[in-house]
Coordinates of C-alpha atoms in Angstrom, one line a residue:
Chain A
M5 CA -4.0 -21.2 -16.1
I6 CA -6.4 -18.6 -17.6
D7 CA -5.7 -14.7 -16.4
P8 CA -8.8 -13.5 -17.8
F9 CA -7.9 -9.9 -15.6
N10 CA -4.5 -9.6 -16.6
A11 CA -3.2 -9.9 -13.2
F12 CA 0.1 -11.8 -13.9
T13 CA 3.1 -10.6 -15.6
T14 CA 4.5 -14.2 -15.4
L15 CA 3.1 -17.7 -14.8
L16 CA 5.2 -20.4 -13.7
P17 CA 5.0 -23.7 -15.1
E18 CA 4.6 -26.7 -12.7
G19 CA 7.5 -28.7 -11.6
P20 CA 11.4 -27.2 -11.3
L21 CA 10.1 -24.1 -10.0
T22 CA 8.4 -25.1 -7.0
N23 CA 11.9 -25.7 -5.5
G24 CA 11.7 -24.7 -1.7
L25 CA 8.1 -26.4 -1.4
T26 CA 7.6 -28.0 1.6
P27 CA 4.7 -30.9 0.5
D28 CA 3.7 -31.3 4.1
G29 CA 3.8 -27.9 5.2
P30 CA 0.9 -26.0 7.4
L31 CA -0.3 -24.6 3.9
A32 CA 0.3 -27.7 1.9
G33 CA -2.2 -27.8 -1.0
T34 CA -2.7 -23.9 -1.3
S35 CA -1.5 -21.5 -4.1
F36 CA 0.3 -18.0 -4.0
A37 CA 1.1 -15.4 -6.5
A38 CA 3.9 -12.4 -5.8
K39 CA 3.5 -9.0 -6.4
D40 CA 6.4 -8.9 -9.4
L41 CA 8.5 -7.0 -7.0
F42 CA 9.4 -9.7 -4.8
D43 CA 12.5 -11.8 -5.9
V44 CA 11.8 -14.9 -7.4
A45 CA 14.6 -17.2 -8.2
G46 CA 15.8 -17.2 -11.7
H47 CA 13.4 -14.6 -13.1
V48 CA 13.9 -10.8 -13.4
T49 CA 11.9 -8.8 -10.9
L50 CA 10.1 -6.4 -13.0
A51 CA 8.7 -4.0 -10.4
G52 CA 6.2 -3.1 -13.3
S53 CA 9.1 -1.3 -15.2
K54 CA 10.6 -1.5 -18.7
I55 CA 13.6 -0.6 -17.6
N56 CA 14.0 -3.5 -15.1
A57 CA 13.0 -5.8 -17.9
D58 CA 15.6 -4.1 -20.5
D59 CA 18.5 -4.5 -17.5
G60 CA 17.8 -8.0 -17.2
K61 CA 19.0 -8.5 -13.7
V62 CA 18.0 -12.2 -12.7
A63 CA 17.3 -12.6 -9.1
A64 CA 19.4 -15.3 -7.2
Q65 CA 17.1 -16.0 -4.8
D66 CA 13.8 -16.0 -3.8
A67 CA 12.6 -12.9 -1.4
T68 CA 12.4 -14.0 2.1
L69 CA 8.4 -14.2 2.2
V70 CA 8.3 -16.1 -0.9
A71 CA 10.7 -18.5 0.4
R72 CA 8.7 -18.7 3.7
L73 CA 5.2 -19.4 1.9
K74 CA 7.1 -22.0 -0.2
A75 CA 8.7 -23.6 3.0
A76 CA 5.1 -23.8 4.5
G77 CA 3.9 -25.8 1.3
C78 CA 2.4 -22.9 -0.8
R79 CA 2.7 -23.1 -4.1
L80 CA 4.0 -20.3 -6.3
V81 CA 1.9 -19.6 -9.3
G82 CA 3.5 -16.5 -10.9
M83 CA 4.1 -13.0 -10.3
T84 CA 1.6 -10.1 -10.6
N85 CA 1.0 -6.9 -12.1
M86 CA 1.7 -3.3 -10.4
D87 CA 1.9 0.2 -11.1
E88 CA 5.5 1.0 -12.2
Y89 CA 7.7 0.8 -9.2
A90 CA 4.8 0.7 -7.2
Y91 CA 4.1 4.4 -7.7
G92 CA -0.2 4.4 -8.0
F93 CA -3.2 3.2 -7.0
A94 CA -4.6 2.0 -10.3
T95 CA -2.3 -0.8 -11.9
E96 CA -2.8 0.9 -15.4
N97 CA 0.5 0.0 -16.1
S98 CA 1.9 1.7 -19.5
H99 CA 4.4 -1.5 -20.0
Y100 CA 2.4 -4.4 -18.8
G101 CA -1.3 -3.4 -19.1
T102 CA -4.2 -2.9 -17.0
T103 CA -5.2 -5.2 -14.1
R104 CA -9.0 -5.6 -14.7
N105 CA -11.3 -5.8 -11.5
P106 CA -12.7 -9.4 -11.3
H107 CA -16.0 -8.0 -10.2
D108 CA -16.5 -5.6 -12.9
P109 CA -13.7 -6.2 -15.8
S110 CA -14.7 -2.6 -17.1
R111 CA -13.0 -1.2 -13.6
I112 CA -9.7 -1.1 -12.0
A113 CA -8.4 -3.4 -9.7
G114 CA -6.5 -0.7 -7.7
G115 CA -2.8 -0.7 -6.8
S116 CA -0.3 -0.5 -6.7
S117 CA -0.4 -4.3 -5.9
G118 CA -4.1 -4.7 -8.3
G119 CA -2.4 -7.8 -10.0
S120 CA -2.5 -9.7 -6.7
A121 CA -5.6 -8.6 -5.5
A122 CA -7.2 -9.4 -8.5
A123 CA -5.7 -13.1 -8.3
V124 CA -7.3 -13.5 -4.8
A125 CA -10.4 -12.1 -5.9
A126 CA -11.0 -14.3 -9.2
G127 CA -9.8 -17.2 -6.8
L128 CA -7.1 -18.0 -9.1
V129 CA -4.7 -18.3 -5.9
D130 CA -5.4 -18.4 -2.0
I131 CA -2.9 -16.2 -1.2
A132 CA -1.0 -13.1 -2.8
L133 CA 2.1 -11.0 -1.6
G134 CA 1.9 -7.3 -2.0
S135 CA 3.5 -4.3 -0.8
D136 CA 2.0 -1.3 1.2
T137 CA 3.8 2.1 1.3
N138 CA 1.0 4.7 1.0
G139 CA -2.2 2.2 0.7
S140 CA -1.0 -0.4 -2.3
I141 CA -2.4 -3.5 -0.1
R142 CA -5.4 -1.7 1.1
V143 CA -6.5 0.2 -1.6
P144 CA -6.7 -3.1 -4.2
A145 CA -8.2 -5.3 -1.2
S146 CA -10.9 -2.4 -1.0
L147 CA -11.8 -2.3 -4.6
C148 CA -11.6 -6.0 -5.6
G149 CA -13.6 -6.8 -2.2
V150 CA -10.9 -9.3 -0.5
Y151 CA -8.8 -9.1 3.1
G152 CA -5.7 -7.0 2.6
L153 CA -3.3 -6.9 5.7
K154 CA -0.6 -4.2 6.0
P155 CA 1.3 -5.2 8.8
T156 CA 3.2 -3.0 11.3
F157 CA 6.4 -1.2 9.9
G158 CA 9.0 -3.5 10.0
R159 CA 7.0 -6.6 10.9
L160 CA 7.6 -8.7 7.7
S161 CA 11.2 -8.8 6.1
R162 CA 11.7 -6.7 3.0
A163 CA 14.8 -8.5 2.0
G164 CA 14.6 -9.3 -2.0
V165 CA 11.7 -6.8 -2.2
Y166 CA 12.4 -4.1 -4.6
P167 CA 11.9 -0.8 -3.0
F168 CA 9.9 2.3 -3.3
V169 CA 10.2 4.5 -0.6
H170 CA 12.5 3.0 2.1
S171 CA 11.0 4.9 5.0
L172 CA 7.1 3.9 4.1
D173 CA 7.7 0.3 2.4
H174 CA 5.6 -2.7 4.2
A175 CA 5.3 -6.1 2.9
G176 CA 2.0 -7.8 3.3
L177 CA -0.8 -10.2 1.9
F178 CA -4.1 -10.7 0.5
A179 CA -6.6 -13.5 1.4
R180 CA -10.1 -14.5 0.8
T181 CA -10.6 -15.5 4.3
P182 CA -9.2 -14.0 7.4
A183 CA -8.4 -18.0 8.8
M184 CA -6.2 -18.1 5.2
L185 CA -5.0 -14.8 6.1
A186 CA -3.9 -15.4 9.9
A187 CA -2.0 -18.9 8.1
A188 CA -0.3 -17.6 5.9
Y189 CA 0.8 -14.4 7.9
D190 CA 2.2 -16.9 10.7
A191 CA 4.3 -18.4 8.0
L192 CA 5.5 -15.0 6.9
Q193 CA 6.7 -13.7 10.1
G194 CA 9.9 -13.6 12.0
P195 CA 13.1 -12.3 12.1
D196 CA 15.6 -11.9 9.3
P197 CA 19.3 -11.3 9.1
R198 CA 18.9 -10.3 5.5
D199 CA 16.7 -7.5 6.0
P200 CA 18.5 -4.8 8.4
A201 CA 15.6 -2.6 8.9
Q202 CA 13.2 -5.6 10.1
G203 CA 11.8 -4.6 13.5
Q204 CA 13.1 -7.6 16.2
R205 CA 9.9 -9.1 17.0
P206 CA 9.4 -13.0 17.8
V207 CA 6.8 -15.1 15.8
E208 CA 3.4 -13.8 17.5
P209 CA 0.8 -16.2 16.2
V210 CA -2.5 -15.5 15.5
A211 CA -4.8 -17.2 17.7
L212 CA -8.3 -16.7 16.5
T213 CA -10.5 -16.3 19.9
P214 CA -13.8 -18.6 19.9
D215 CA -16.1 -15.4 21.0
M216 CA -15.3 -11.5 19.6
P217 CA -13.7 -9.9 22.3
P218 CA -15.6 -6.7 23.7
L219 CA -13.1 -4.4 22.3
R220 CA -13.6 -0.2 22.5
V221 CA -13.5 0.9 18.7
G222 CA -13.2 4.5 17.5
V223 CA -14.5 5.5 14.2
L224 CA -12.5 8.1 12.8
G225 CA -14.0 11.2 12.0
G226 CA -12.4 14.9 10.6
F227 CA -10.0 14.2 7.8
F228 CA -11.0 10.6 7.2
A229 CA -14.9 11.7 7.7
T230 CA -14.7 13.9 4.5
G231 CA -14.0 13.3 1.0
A232 CA -15.7 10.0 0.3
A233 CA -18.7 8.6 -1.8
P234 CA -21.7 7.4 -0.3
E235 CA -20.8 3.9 -0.7
A236 CA -17.9 4.4 1.6
H237 CA -19.8 5.8 4.3
T238 CA -22.5 2.9 3.8
A239 CA -19.9 0.2 4.5
L240 CA -18.3 1.9 7.5
A241 CA -21.4 2.5 9.0
H242 CA -22.2 -1.6 8.3
V243 CA -19.1 -2.7 10.0
G244 CA -19.5 -0.5 12.8
D245 CA -22.7 -1.8 13.8
G246 CA -21.5 -5.1 13.1
L247 CA -18.9 -4.5 16.0
A248 CA -21.4 -3.0 18.1
G249 CA -23.6 -6.2 17.5
L250 CA -20.6 -8.6 18.4
G251 CA -20.4 -6.7 21.8
C252 CA -18.0 -3.9 21.1
S253 CA -18.5 -0.4 22.2
I254 CA -18.2 2.2 19.5
A255 CA -17.2 6.1 19.9
P256 CA -16.1 8.6 17.8
A257 CA -12.2 9.3 17.5
L258 CA -10.2 11.8 16.0
L259 CA -6.5 11.6 14.8
T260 CA -5.8 15.3 14.6
G261 CA -2.6 15.0 12.3
A262 CA -4.1 12.9 10.1
S263 CA -4.4 15.2 7.1
Q264 CA -1.0 16.7 7.6
A265 CA 0.3 13.2 7.8
R266 CA -1.1 12.2 4.6
S267 CA 0.7 15.2 2.6
A268 CA 3.7 14.4 4.7
A269 CA 3.5 10.9 3.3
F270 CA 2.9 12.3 -0.4
C271 CA 6.3 14.6 0.3
M272 CA 8.3 11.7 1.2
T273 CA 7.3 9.6 -1.2
A274 CA 7.9 11.8 -4.0
M275 CA 11.5 12.8 -2.8
E276 CA 12.6 9.6 -1.5
G277 CA 11.2 7.4 -5.1
G278 CA 13.1 10.2 -6.9
S279 CA 16.3 9.8 -5.2
L280 CA 16.1 5.7 -5.6
H281 CA 15.6 6.2 -9.5
R282 CA 17.7 9.3 -9.9
A283 CA 20.3 7.6 -12.2
D284 CA 17.6 6.6 -14.4
L285 CA 15.8 9.6 -14.5
M286 CA 18.9 11.4 -15.9
T287 CA 19.6 9.1 -18.4
R288 CA 16.7 7.3 -19.7
P289 CA 13.3 9.4 -18.6
M290 CA 11.3 8.5 -21.4
D291 CA 11.8 4.6 -20.4
F292 CA 9.8 5.4 -17.3
D293 CA 5.6 5.8 -17.4
P294 CA 5.2 9.2 -17.8
A295 CA 3.2 9.9 -14.8
V296 CA 5.6 8.0 -12.3
R297 CA 8.5 10.1 -14.2
D298 CA 7.1 13.3 -13.7
R299 CA 6.2 13.2 -9.9
M300 CA 9.7 11.5 -8.9
L301 CA 11.3 14.4 -11.4
A302 CA 9.4 16.7 -9.6
G303 CA 10.5 15.1 -5.9
L304 CA 14.1 15.7 -6.9
L305 CA 13.5 19.7 -7.2
M306 CA 12.0 19.7 -3.9
P307 CA 14.2 21.3 -0.9
A308 CA 15.4 18.8 1.4
D309 CA 14.5 20.4 4.5
L310 CA 11.0 19.4 3.5
L311 CA 12.1 15.7 4.0
L312 CA 13.2 16.7 7.5
A313 CA 10.1 18.6 8.1
A314 CA 8.0 15.1 7.2
R315 CA 10.3 13.0 9.2
R316 CA 9.2 15.5 12.3
V317 CA 5.8 15.3 11.4
R318 CA 5.8 11.5 11.3
R319 CA 7.0 11.4 15.0
I320 CA 4.1 14.1 15.8
V321 CA 1.3 11.9 14.3
A322 CA 2.6 8.7 15.5
D323 CA 2.6 10.4 19.3
Q324 CA -0.8 11.5 18.6
A325 CA -2.0 7.9 17.7
R326 CA -0.1 6.2 20.3
A327 CA -2.1 8.6 22.7
L328 CA -5.3 7.7 20.9
F329 CA -4.9 4.0 21.5
A330 CA -5.3 5.0 25.4
D331 CA -9.2 5.2 24.9
F332 CA -9.1 2.3 21.8
D333 CA -8.3 -0.8 20.9
L334 CA -9.1 -0.7 16.8
L335 CA -9.8 2.4 14.6
L336 CA -12.1 2.3 11.9
S337 CA -12.2 4.6 9.0
P338 CA -13.1 4.0 4.9
A339 CA -10.3 2.0 3.3
T340 CA -10.9 4.0 0.1
P341 CA -13.0 6.7 -0.6
C342 CA -15.3 5.1 -3.4
S343 CA -15.6 1.6 -5.0
A344 CA -13.6 0.9 -8.1
P345 CA -13.5 3.6 -10.8
R346 CA -13.6 2.7 -14.8
I347 CA -10.5 2.0 -16.5
G348 CA -9.2 5.0 -17.7
E349 CA -10.9 7.5 -15.5
A350 CA -8.6 10.3 -14.5
T351 CA -11.1 11.8 -11.7
I352 CA -13.6 10.5 -9.7
E353 CA -16.5 12.8 -8.3
I354 CA -16.3 13.0 -4.4
E355 CA -18.6 15.4 -2.8
G356 CA -19.1 17.2 -6.1
Q357 CA -15.9 17.7 -7.0
Q358 CA -13.8 15.9 -9.4
V359 CA -10.6 15.0 -8.2
P360 CA -7.6 12.6 -9.4
V361 CA -8.1 9.0 -9.1
R362 CA -4.4 8.4 -8.6
A363 CA -3.6 10.7 -6.4
N364 CA -6.5 10.1 -3.8
L365 CA -7.9 6.4 -4.1
G366 CA -5.2 6.2 -0.7
M367 CA -5.8 9.2 0.9
F368 CA -7.5 7.2 4.1
C369 CA -4.8 4.8 3.8
Q370 CA -1.8 7.0 3.6
P371 CA -1.7 8.6 7.0
I372 CA -1.9 4.9 8.8
S373 CA 1.0 3.5 7.1
F374 CA 3.0 6.9 7.2
I375 CA 3.2 6.1 11.2
G376 CA 3.7 2.4 10.6
L377 CA 0.4 1.2 12.2
P378 CA -1.0 -2.4 11.2
A379 CA -4.1 -2.3 9.3
I380 CA -6.2 -4.4 7.4
S381 CA -8.8 -3.6 4.6
V382 CA -12.2 -6.0 5.4
P383 CA -14.5 -6.3 2.4
A384 CA -17.9 -5.1 3.7
L385 CA -21.1 -7.2 2.8
A386 CA -23.1 -4.0 2.4
D387 CA -25.8 -2.4 0.2
T388 CA -23.3 -1.1 -2.2
P389 CA -23.3 -2.3 -6.0
L390 CA -19.6 -2.9 -5.8
P391 CA -17.1 -4.4 -3.1
I392 CA -15.7 -1.7 -0.6
G393 CA -13.2 -2.3 2.1
V394 CA -13.4 -0.8 5.6
Q395 CA -10.1 0.2 7.2
M396 CA -9.6 -1.2 10.6
I397 CA -6.2 -0.1 12.4
A398 CA -4.6 -1.4 15.8
P399 CA -1.6 -0.3 18.0
A400 CA 1.9 -1.4 16.7
W401 CA 2.1 -5.2 16.6
A402 CA -1.6 -5.8 17.2
E403 CA -1.8 -7.3 13.9
A404 CA -3.4 -10.6 15.4
R405 CA -6.3 -8.2 17.1
L406 CA -6.9 -7.1 13.8
I407 CA -7.2 -10.5 12.2
D408 CA -9.1 -11.6 14.8
A409 CA -11.5 -8.9 14.7
A410 CA -11.7 -9.6 11.0
H411 CA -12.3 -13.4 11.5
H412 CA -15.5 -12.3 13.8
L413 CA -16.9 -10.2 11.1
H414 CA -16.4 -13.1 8.5
R415 CA -17.9 -15.3 10.8
A416 CA -21.3 -13.3 11.0
G417 CA -21.3 -12.4 7.6
I418 CA -20.7 -8.7 8.1
T419 CA -17.7 -9.0 5.7
G420 CA -16.7 -11.4 3.2
T421 CA -15.2 -12.3 -0.1
T422 CA -17.8 -12.4 -3.2
G423 CA -17.6 -13.4 -6.5
P424 CA -15.8 -16.7 -8.3
T425 CA -15.0 -19.3 -5.6
P426 CA -11.8 -21.6 -6.0
Chain B
M5 CA 1.6 29.1 -1.4
S6 CA 0.5 28.2 -4.6
G7 CA 3.7 26.1 -5.3
D8 CA 3.3 27.5 -9.2
I9 CA 6.5 28.2 -10.8
D10 CA 7.3 29.8 -14.4
G11 CA 9.3 28.0 -16.8
A12 CA 12.4 30.1 -15.8
T13 CA 12.3 29.1 -12.4
L14 CA 12.1 25.5 -13.4
D15 CA 15.1 25.9 -15.5
V16 CA 17.3 27.2 -12.4
L17 CA 15.6 24.3 -10.1
L18 CA 16.4 21.6 -13.0
R19 CA 19.9 22.9 -13.2
A20 CA 20.8 22.8 -9.7
A21 CA 19.7 19.2 -9.4
G22 CA 21.8 18.4 -12.5
L23 CA 18.8 17.4 -14.3
A24 CA 17.8 17.9 -18.2
P25 CA 14.6 16.0 -18.6
P26 CA 13.3 16.5 -22.2
E27 CA 10.7 19.2 -23.2
E28 CA 7.6 16.9 -23.0
C29 CA 8.2 16.2 -19.2
R30 CA 8.0 20.1 -18.1
A31 CA 4.4 20.4 -18.0
G32 CA 4.0 17.3 -15.7
I33 CA 7.1 18.4 -13.6
M34 CA 5.5 22.1 -13.1
A35 CA 2.1 20.3 -12.2
N36 CA 3.8 17.7 -9.5
L37 CA 5.7 20.6 -8.2
A38 CA 2.7 22.6 -7.5
L39 CA 1.1 19.7 -5.8
L40 CA 4.1 19.1 -3.9
A41 CA 4.4 22.5 -2.7
R42 CA 0.8 22.4 -1.5
H43 CA 1.1 19.2 0.5
G44 CA 4.4 20.9 2.0
A45 CA 2.8 24.1 3.0
H46 CA 0.1 22.0 4.5
L47 CA 2.4 19.5 6.5
R48 CA 4.5 22.3 8.0
E49 CA 1.3 23.7 9.7
I50 CA 2.1 21.2 12.5
D51 CA 5.9 20.9 12.3
D52 CA 8.0 21.3 15.2
P53 CA 11.5 21.9 13.9
I54 CA 12.9 20.7 17.1
A55 CA 10.8 17.4 17.4
D56 CA 13.6 14.4 17.2
P57 CA 12.4 12.4 14.1
A58 CA 15.2 10.2 14.7
E59 CA 14.9 6.1 14.5
L60 CA 16.6 3.7 16.4
I61 CA 19.1 2.1 14.3
A62 CA 20.4 -1.0 15.9
P63 CA 24.0 -2.0 16.1

């Protein structure tokens, strides 16, 4: 396979490495890629780092989600590029190069699961596994114009997934259609004794409904209505109008603590991420990507009280969201504040101000993953020059509602994946 | 709370944390400390120290 967008860090040959493949499973005939922080037996899990490559620790077994896709008949094609240790929204990796956006190779794919999103967008695979701590599935899904699902915190097993921030890490996936997303998500569900932090939920298969249910949809205002470029507003209005046309009711909604939730996620990420890598930060700091290193070192210097405060804020904002879902079945916001920036662009202009790319591409995703709610980025087929996604958010454990709503939007031509076809 | 600190304060923080990063890391650390301090001050606007952040740990 040719990898024109540097989406992969490793491409696997067909043959022995397909061990575990069930040829007649429900996903037979499909292929997938795994973000290079999922263990693949016999390979070093790079997590986008030079340090892991140098250490050379070979995974003894597949990550649970890799094994489950194989068991469903999906063929593993390779492992995908990412921001170092998943700390970033750009996939401009100083060790393994930049992943290019298949819709415009002069632009980033987003991150940190940028290689996975690009591989799906380019039609190189049907499905890709990713992880999302602060938006690392939803951001690249938005910029690459594919569907990206971040399930409820604790829904999918993280066994064999290289950690970033244990309190916030989610595993999830990308696909070009909601139907494919549903099939793969169903194959990934289910309790896993290897993951002590997983929620003990049974498999809850996605049932795609024949007609769009009349959902009560809230369009998030306040924090979510500021700081976005015109294309993000265009996409949001397009999907909101589309849902209304499908019979949903639309009303404004407010998650009052969203901005503070984002700040809390920001602090928790630097502090927990720094703690995870403390030993290497002390002994070989120059082996890190500089941007990752300096953020983690700063996180190590913050007072413990701040982390406790961030945890309390999580509970407070989660309670606000729970109350909001008494009035709404689904919430909408932009997935990203803009479409894909150019490679190397350090800042983006939003509402007349230059703001840093790496810190702000996930601003609308962070408050949602912080409180563990399931969310999907759907690619709006709106009048925008480049793809951009809209974030749909559901109550905890209601992933099926998200995928079903995405299915109806897709079928109605309101959302969809454009560009190369497999 | 600007969060801006000077080099001497950074030295104290690094020493207390048992860290001694190379000189070229200092500017990046200071910039990120300032950012974290601003976010920290912001999240504290709705913090309630008596709120229970405990999570269920299954036996």
